[in-house]
PDB file of C-alpha atoms and ligand atoms in Angstrom:
ATOM      1  CA  MET A1094      51.118 -51.248  25.144  1.00 98.00           C
ATOM      2  CA  ARG A1095      51.790 -51.779  28.874  1.00 98.00           C
ATOM      3  CA  ALA A1096      50.711 -50.517  32.223  1.00 98.00           C
ATOM      4  CA  TYR A1097      52.493 -51.133  34.820  1.00 98.00           C
ATOM      5  CA  LEU A1098      53.186 -49.159  38.577  1.00 98.00           C
ATOM      6  CA  TYR A1099      56.286 -47.058  38.433  1.00 98.00           C
ATOM      7  CA  ASP A1100      58.847 -47.734  41.037  1.00 98.00           C
ATOM      8  CA  ASN A1101      60.043 -44.267  41.936  1.00 98.00           C
ATOM      9  CA  LEU A1102      63.779 -45.188  42.360  1.00 98.00           C
ATOM     10  CA  ASP A1103      66.023 -42.837  40.851  1.00 98.00           C
ATOM     11  CA  THR A1104      67.924 -43.778  38.129  1.00 98.00           C
ATOM     12  CA  ASP A1105      67.751 -43.193  34.735  1.00 98.00           C
ATOM     13  CA  CYS A1106      64.510 -42.546  33.064  1.00 98.00           C
ATOM     14  CA  ARG A1107      64.731 -44.334  29.942  1.00 98.00           C
ATOM     15  CA  GLU A1108      65.005 -47.933  32.140  1.00 98.00           C
ATOM     16  CA  PRO A1109      61.589 -49.638  32.758  1.00 98.00           C
ATOM     17  CA  HIS A1110      61.178 -48.492  36.007  1.00 98.00           C
ATOM     18  CA  GLU A1111      58.450 -51.582  37.158  1.00 98.00           C
ATOM     19  CA  LEU A1112      57.321 -51.628  40.731  1.00 98.00           C
ATOM     20  CA  GLN A1113      58.333 -55.221  42.209  1.00 98.00           C
ATOM     21  CA  PRO A1114      56.498 -57.212  42.368  1.00 98.00           C
ATOM     22  CA  LEU A1115      54.677 -56.095  39.392  1.00 98.00           C
ATOM     23  CA  SER A1116      51.594 -54.571  39.372  1.00 98.00           C
ATOM     24  CA  PRO A1117      49.934 -53.835  35.781  1.00 98.00           C
ATOM     25  CA  VAL A1118      47.169 -51.596  35.340  1.00 98.00           C
ATOM     26  CA  SER A1119      44.471 -52.654  32.597  1.00 98.00           C
ATOM     27  CA  ILE A1120      43.013 -50.786  30.023  1.00 98.00           C
ATOM     28  CA  LYS A1121      40.140 -50.445  32.311  1.00 97.00           C
ATOM     29  CA  GLU A1122      41.498 -48.824  35.250  1.00 97.00           C
ATOM     30  CA  LEU A1123      43.680 -46.555  32.241  1.00 98.00           C
ATOM     31  CA  GLU A1124      40.161 -45.222  31.699  1.00 97.00           C
ATOM     32  CA  GLN A1125      39.025 -44.714  34.862  1.00 96.00           C
ATOM     33  CA  SER A1126      42.004 -41.688  35.196  1.00 97.00           C
ATOM     34  CA  GLY A1127      40.245 -40.864  31.528  1.00 97.00           C
ATOM     35  CA  VAL A1128      43.092 -42.686  29.166  1.00 98.00           C
ATOM     36  CA  LEU A1129      41.624 -43.756  26.075  1.00 98.00           C
ATOM     37  CA  TYR A1130      43.827 -46.097  24.326  1.00 98.00           C
ATOM     38  CA  TRP A1131      43.690 -48.207  20.484  1.00 98.00           C
ATOM     39  CA  GLN A1132      45.458 -50.627  18.857  1.00 98.00           C
ATOM     40  CA  LEU A1133      46.241 -49.398  15.420  1.00 98.00           C
ATOM     41  CA  ASP A1134      46.776 -51.468  12.620  1.00 96.00           C
ATOM     42  CA  LEU A1135      50.329 -51.958  11.641  1.00 93.00           C
ATOM     43  CA  ASP A1136      49.553 -51.723   7.874  1.00 94.00           C
ATOM     44  CA  LYS A1137      50.196 -47.909   6.670  1.00 92.00           C
ATOM     45  CA  ASP A1138      47.085 -47.298   4.604  1.00 95.00           C
ATOM     46  CA  LYS A1139      45.137 -49.534   7.480  1.00 96.00           C
ATOM     47  CA  CYS A1140      46.737 -47.565  10.338  1.00 95.00           C
ATOM     48  CA  LYS A1141      45.559 -43.794   8.052  1.00 94.00           C
ATOM     49  CA  GLU A1142      42.067 -45.037   8.032  1.00 96.00           C
ATOM     50  CA  GLN A1143      41.820 -46.334  11.697  1.00 97.00           C
ATOM     51  CA  VAL A1144      42.990 -42.865  12.436  1.00 97.00           C
ATOM     52  CA  ASP A1145      41.353 -40.409  10.634  1.00 96.00           C
ATOM     53  CA  ASN A1146      38.035 -42.371  11.710  1.00 97.00           C
ATOM     54  CA  ILE A1147      39.196 -41.228  15.174  1.00 97.00           C
ATOM     55  CA  CYS A1148      39.804 -37.751  13.573  1.00 96.00           C
ATOM     56  CA  LYS A1149      36.470 -37.953  12.718  1.00 97.00           C
ATOM     57  CA  GLU A1150      34.553 -39.201  15.719  1.00 97.00           C
ATOM     58  CA  ARG A1151      36.368 -36.906  17.583  1.00 96.00           C
ATOM     59  CA  ASN A1152      36.956 -34.144  16.239  1.00 95.00           C
ATOM     60  CA  TYR A1153      40.414 -33.688  15.912  1.00 96.00           C
ATOM     61  CA  MET A1154      40.960 -31.311  12.791  1.00 94.00           C
ATOM     62  CA  ASN A1155      44.589 -30.962  12.970  1.00 94.00           C
ATOM     63  CA  ARG A1156      47.830 -32.896  12.890  1.00 94.00           C
ATOM     64  CA  ASP A1157      51.397 -33.248  12.744  1.00 94.00           C
ATOM     65  CA  GLU A1158      54.393 -35.730  13.055  1.00 96.00           C
ATOM     66  CA  ILE A1159      56.811 -35.318  16.009  1.00 97.00           C
ATOM     67  CA  THR A1160      60.332 -37.467  15.976  1.00 98.00           C
ATOM     68  CA  VAL A1161      61.791 -37.866  18.905  1.00 98.00           C
ATOM     69  CA  SER A1162      65.641 -38.275  18.589  1.00 98.00           C
ATOM     70  CA  LYS A1163      68.673 -36.289  18.751  1.00 98.00           C
ATOM     71  CA  ASP A1164      68.501 -36.226  14.749  1.00 98.00           C
ATOM     72  CA  GLY A1165      64.668 -35.667  15.043  1.00 98.00           C
ATOM     73  CA  LEU A1166      64.691 -32.547  17.402  1.00 98.00           C
ATOM     74  CA  GLY A1167      68.999 -31.657  16.511  1.00 98.00           C
ATOM     75  CA  ASP A1168      70.065 -28.799  19.251  1.00 98.00           C
ATOM     76  CA  LEU A1169      66.806 -28.771  21.423  1.00 97.00           C
ATOM     77  CA  PHE A1170      67.618 -32.598  21.987  1.00 98.00           C
ATOM     78  CA  ASP A1171      68.119 -32.052  25.378  1.00 98.00           C
ATOM     79  CA  GLN A1172      65.796 -29.130  26.670  1.00 98.00           C
ATOM     80  CA  LYS A1173      63.045 -30.827  24.904  1.00 97.00           C
ATOM     81  CA  ILE A1174      63.898 -34.136  26.305  1.00 98.00           C
ATOM     82  CA  LYS A1175      64.071 -32.017  29.851  1.00 98.00           C
ATOM     83  CA  THR A1176      60.514 -30.553  29.218  1.00 98.00           C
ATOM     84  CA  PHE A1177      58.871 -33.436  28.090  1.00 98.00           C
ATOM     85  CA  PHE A1178      60.036 -35.641  31.279  1.00 98.00           C
ATOM     86  CA  THR A1179      59.245 -31.990  34.010  1.00 98.00           C
ATOM     87  CA  GLU A1180      55.865 -33.115  35.592  1.00 98.00           C
ATOM     88  CA  HIS A1181      53.227 -31.159  33.629  1.00 98.00           C
ATOM     89  CA  LEU A1182      49.433 -31.059  31.943  1.00 98.00           C
ATOM     90  CA  HIS A1183      47.912 -29.235  29.280  1.00 96.00           C
ATOM     91  CA  GLU A1184      44.980 -27.851  28.704  1.00 95.00           C
ATOM     92  CA  ASP A1185      43.778 -29.514  26.027  1.00 94.00           C
ATOM     93  CA  GLU A1186      43.746 -33.430  25.189  1.00 96.00           C
ATOM     94  CA  GLU A1187      47.115 -35.025  24.386  1.00 97.00           C
ATOM     95  CA  ILE A1188      47.313 -37.339  21.653  1.00 97.00           C
ATOM     96  CA  ARG A1189      49.694 -39.639  20.183  1.00 98.00           C
ATOM     97  CA  ALA A1190      49.527 -42.442  18.127  1.00 98.00           C
ATOM     98  CA  ILE A1191      53.114 -43.993  17.304  1.00 98.00           C
ATOM     99  CA  ILE A1192      54.435 -44.707  14.243  1.00 96.00           C
ATOM    100  CA  ASP A1193      57.702 -45.838  14.921  1.00 97.00           C
ATOM    101  CA  GLY A1194      59.719 -46.605  17.734  1.00 98.00           C
ATOM    102  CA  SER A1195      59.342 -46.531  21.673  1.00 98.00           C
ATOM    103  CA  GLY A1196      58.886 -44.701  24.884  1.00 98.00           C
ATOM    104  CA  TYR A1197      56.656 -43.859  28.280  1.00 99.00           C
ATOM    105  CA  PHE A1198      53.951 -41.453  29.102  1.00 98.00           C
ATOM    106  CA  ASP A1199      53.510 -41.982  33.023  1.00 99.00           C
ATOM    107  CA  ILE A1200      50.364 -40.419  33.847  1.00 98.00           C
ATOM    108  CA  ARG A1201      49.113 -39.719  37.991  1.00 98.00           C
ATOM    109  CA  ASP A1202      46.164 -41.510  38.935  1.00 98.00           C
ATOM    110  CA  LYS A1203      43.858 -41.188  41.078  1.00 95.00           C
ATOM    111  CA  GLN A1204      46.130 -41.879  44.270  1.00 96.00           C
ATOM    112  CA  ASP A1205      48.628 -39.668  42.674  1.00 98.00           C
ATOM    113  CA  ARG A1206      50.783 -42.787  42.280  1.00 98.00           C
ATOM    114  CA  TRP A1207      52.504 -42.839  38.648  1.00 98.00           C
ATOM    115  CA  VAL A1208      51.792 -45.198  36.439  1.00 98.00           C
ATOM    116  CA  ARG A1209      54.128 -45.959  33.400  1.00 99.00           C
ATOM    117  CA  ILE A1210      52.181 -46.605  29.616  1.00 99.00           C
ATOM    118  CA  GLU A1211      54.743 -48.388  27.536  1.00 98.00           C
ATOM    119  CA  VAL A1212      53.668 -46.877  24.270  1.00 98.00           C
ATOM    120  CA  GLN A1213      55.547 -48.453  20.771  1.00 98.00           C
ATOM    121  CA  ALA A1214      54.437 -48.075  16.986  1.00 97.00           C
ATOM    122  CA  GLY A1215      50.495 -48.905  16.380  1.00 97.00           C
ATOM    123  CA  ASP A1216      49.418 -47.550  19.450  1.00 98.00           C
ATOM    124  CA  LEU A1217      47.573 -44.438  20.193  1.00 98.00           C
ATOM    125  CA  ILE A1218      47.037 -42.875  23.552  1.00 98.00           C
ATOM    126  CA  VAL A1219      44.632 -39.710  24.373  1.00 98.00           C
ATOM    127  CA  LEU A1220      45.911 -37.848  27.714  1.00 98.00           C
ATOM    128  CA  PRO A1221      42.599 -36.250  29.110  1.00 97.00           C
ATOM    129  CA  ALA A1222      43.520 -31.940  29.385  1.00 96.00           C
ATOM    130  CA  GLY A1223      44.050 -31.686  33.475  1.00 97.00           C
ATOM    131  CA  ILE A1224      46.046 -34.600  34.487  1.00 98.00           C
ATOM    132  CA  TYR A1225      49.173 -34.710  35.648  1.00 98.00           C
ATOM    133  CA  HIS A1226      51.581 -36.911  33.736  1.00 98.00           C
ATOM    134  CA  ARG A1227      55.508 -36.653  31.563  1.00 98.00           C
ATOM    135  CA  PHE A1228      57.423 -38.291  28.925  1.00 98.00           C
ATOM    136  CA  THR A1229      60.327 -39.950  28.276  1.00 98.00           C
ATOM    137  CA  LEU A1230      62.283 -41.947  25.401  1.00 98.00           C
ATOM    138  CA  ASP A1231      63.547 -45.627  26.401  1.00 98.00           C
ATOM    139  CA  MET A1232      67.097 -46.509  25.905  1.00 98.00           C
ATOM    140  CA  ASN A1233      66.404 -47.006  22.377  1.00 98.00           C
ATOM    141  CA  ASN A1234      66.287 -42.918  22.146  1.00 98.00           C
ATOM    142  CA  TYR A1235      64.094 -42.614  19.136  1.00 98.00           C
ATOM    143  CA  LEU A1236      60.240 -41.910  19.020  1.00 98.00           C
ATOM    144  CA  ARG A1237      58.098 -41.417  15.760  1.00 98.00           C
ATOM    145  CA  ALA A1238      55.009 -39.811  16.786  1.00 98.00           C
ATOM    146  CA  ILE A1239      51.496 -38.738  14.644  1.00 96.00           C
ATOM    147  CA  ARG A1240      50.552 -35.222  17.129  1.00 96.00           C
ATOM    148  CA  LEU A1241      46.938 -35.343  16.532  1.00 96.00           C
ATOM    149  CA  PHE A1242      45.116 -31.798  17.989  1.00 95.00           C
ATOM    150  CA  LYS A1243      41.146 -30.427  18.117  1.00 92.00           C
ATOM    151  CA  GLU A1244      42.218 -26.936  16.741  1.00 85.00           C
ATOM    152  CA  ASP A1245      45.730 -25.419  16.516  1.00 82.00           C
ATOM    153  CA  PRO A1246      49.022 -27.069  17.104  1.00 77.00           C
ATOM    154  CA  VAL A1247      49.056 -25.798  20.043  1.00 77.00           C
ATOM    155  CA  TRP A1248      51.686 -27.937  22.844  1.00 79.00           C
ATOM    156  CA  THR A1249      51.560 -25.872  26.120  1.00 92.00           C
ATOM    157  CA  PRO A1250      53.518 -27.837  29.174  1.00 96.00           C
ATOM    158  CA  LEU A1251      51.804 -25.974  32.453  1.00 97.00           C
ATOM    159  CA  ASN A1252      54.555 -27.587  35.060  1.00 98.00           C
ATOM    160  CA  ARG A1253      53.030 -28.771  38.596  1.00 98.00           C
ATOM    161  CA  PRO A1254      51.935 -27.433  40.735  1.00 98.00           C
ATOM    162  CA  CYS A1255      48.957 -25.542  38.995  1.00 97.00           C
ATOM    163  CA  ASP A1256      46.440 -27.287  41.201  1.00 98.00           C
ATOM    164  CA  GLU A1257      44.103 -24.479  40.590  1.00 98.00           C
ATOM    165  CA  ASN A1258      43.676 -24.337  36.888  1.00 98.00           C
ATOM    166  CA  PRO A1259      40.199 -24.744  36.038  1.00 98.00           C
ATOM    167  CA  TYR A1260      40.884 -27.644  33.499  1.00 96.00           C
ATOM    168  CA  ARG A1261      43.251 -29.737  36.462  1.00 98.00           C
ATOM    169  CA  LYS A1262      39.657 -28.700  38.604  1.00 98.00           C
ATOM    170  CA  SER A1263      37.143 -30.211  36.065  1.00 97.00           C
ATOM    171  CA  TYR A1264      40.104 -33.206  35.376  1.00 98.00           C
ATOM    172  CA  LEU A1265      39.310 -33.879  39.066  1.00 97.00           C
ATOM    173  CA  GLU A1266      35.264 -33.715  38.997  1.00 96.00           C
ATOM    174  CA  THR A1267      36.104 -35.963  35.833  1.00 95.00           C
ATOM    175  CA  LEU A1268      37.345 -38.930  38.258  1.00 94.00           C
ATOM    176  CA  VAL A1269      34.692 -38.083  41.305  1.00 73.00           C
ATOM    177  CA  ALA A1270      32.037 -39.390  39.064  1.00 65.00           C
ATOM    178  CA  HIS A1271      33.733 -42.472  38.411  1.00 60.00           C
TER     179      HIS A1271
HETATM  180  C1  LIG B 465      55.886 -38.266  21.925  1.00 85.00           C
HETATM  181  S1  LIG B 465      55.550 -36.728  21.760  1.00 85.00           S
HETATM  182  C2  LIG B 465      56.827 -35.665  22.685  1.00 85.00           C
HETATM  183  C3  LIG B 465      55.857 -35.428  24.525  1.00 85.00           C
HETATM  184  C4  LIG B 465      55.238 -34.891  24.139  1.00 85.00           C
HETATM  185  O1  LIG B 465      54.464 -34.287  23.186  1.00 85.00           O
HETATM  186  C5  LIG B 465      54.531 -34.398  25.283  1.00 85.00           C
HETATM  187  O2  LIG B 465      53.595 -33.837  25.111  1.00 85.00           O
HETATM  188  C6  LIG B 465      54.461 -35.263  26.955  1.00 85.00           C
HETATM  189  O3  LIG B 465      53.843 -34.998  28.192  1.00 85.00           O
HETATM  190 FE1  LIG B 466      52.208 -33.620  27.881  1.00 85.00          FE
END
């Protein structure tokens, strides 16, 4: 995983979009936006054990797997890719353990700048409820992830603007506390 400020250029979102000069964002800075990160072992059994432990600690009761690719999503590919890259929030954490391939999560920081988080196999990230974000594949067009959920595996994006949403408001309160 590495994170950096996004350049906001209007070119293919699957390109790296590194702001020049490169402006890295540390794990600590991501934590200030409520984003959590774990580096998982690449060994399948050890990885499963680590994910199971995180699930126990953080009460993630359900999981499924998603393959974000033309093959994986079939006829829904174009529609899903568009939905993922439309700025949105969720009323629950978004928890993704990347098990193959790569892609980018973009999150809005405290100053409403886009921070791009490049993820690949072995990265587990948690986006807090209420954070504005989006997702895109990179030029390899393939990512496989375990999706973890606190309760039912629901995935409802609420597109920006939804500033009056109670989860958005609670999220902003956590930022003030930092
Ligand atoms: C990498 S999983 C697909 C993207 C997704 O689930 C999501 O919520 C993007 O914001
Ligand atoms: Fe999302």
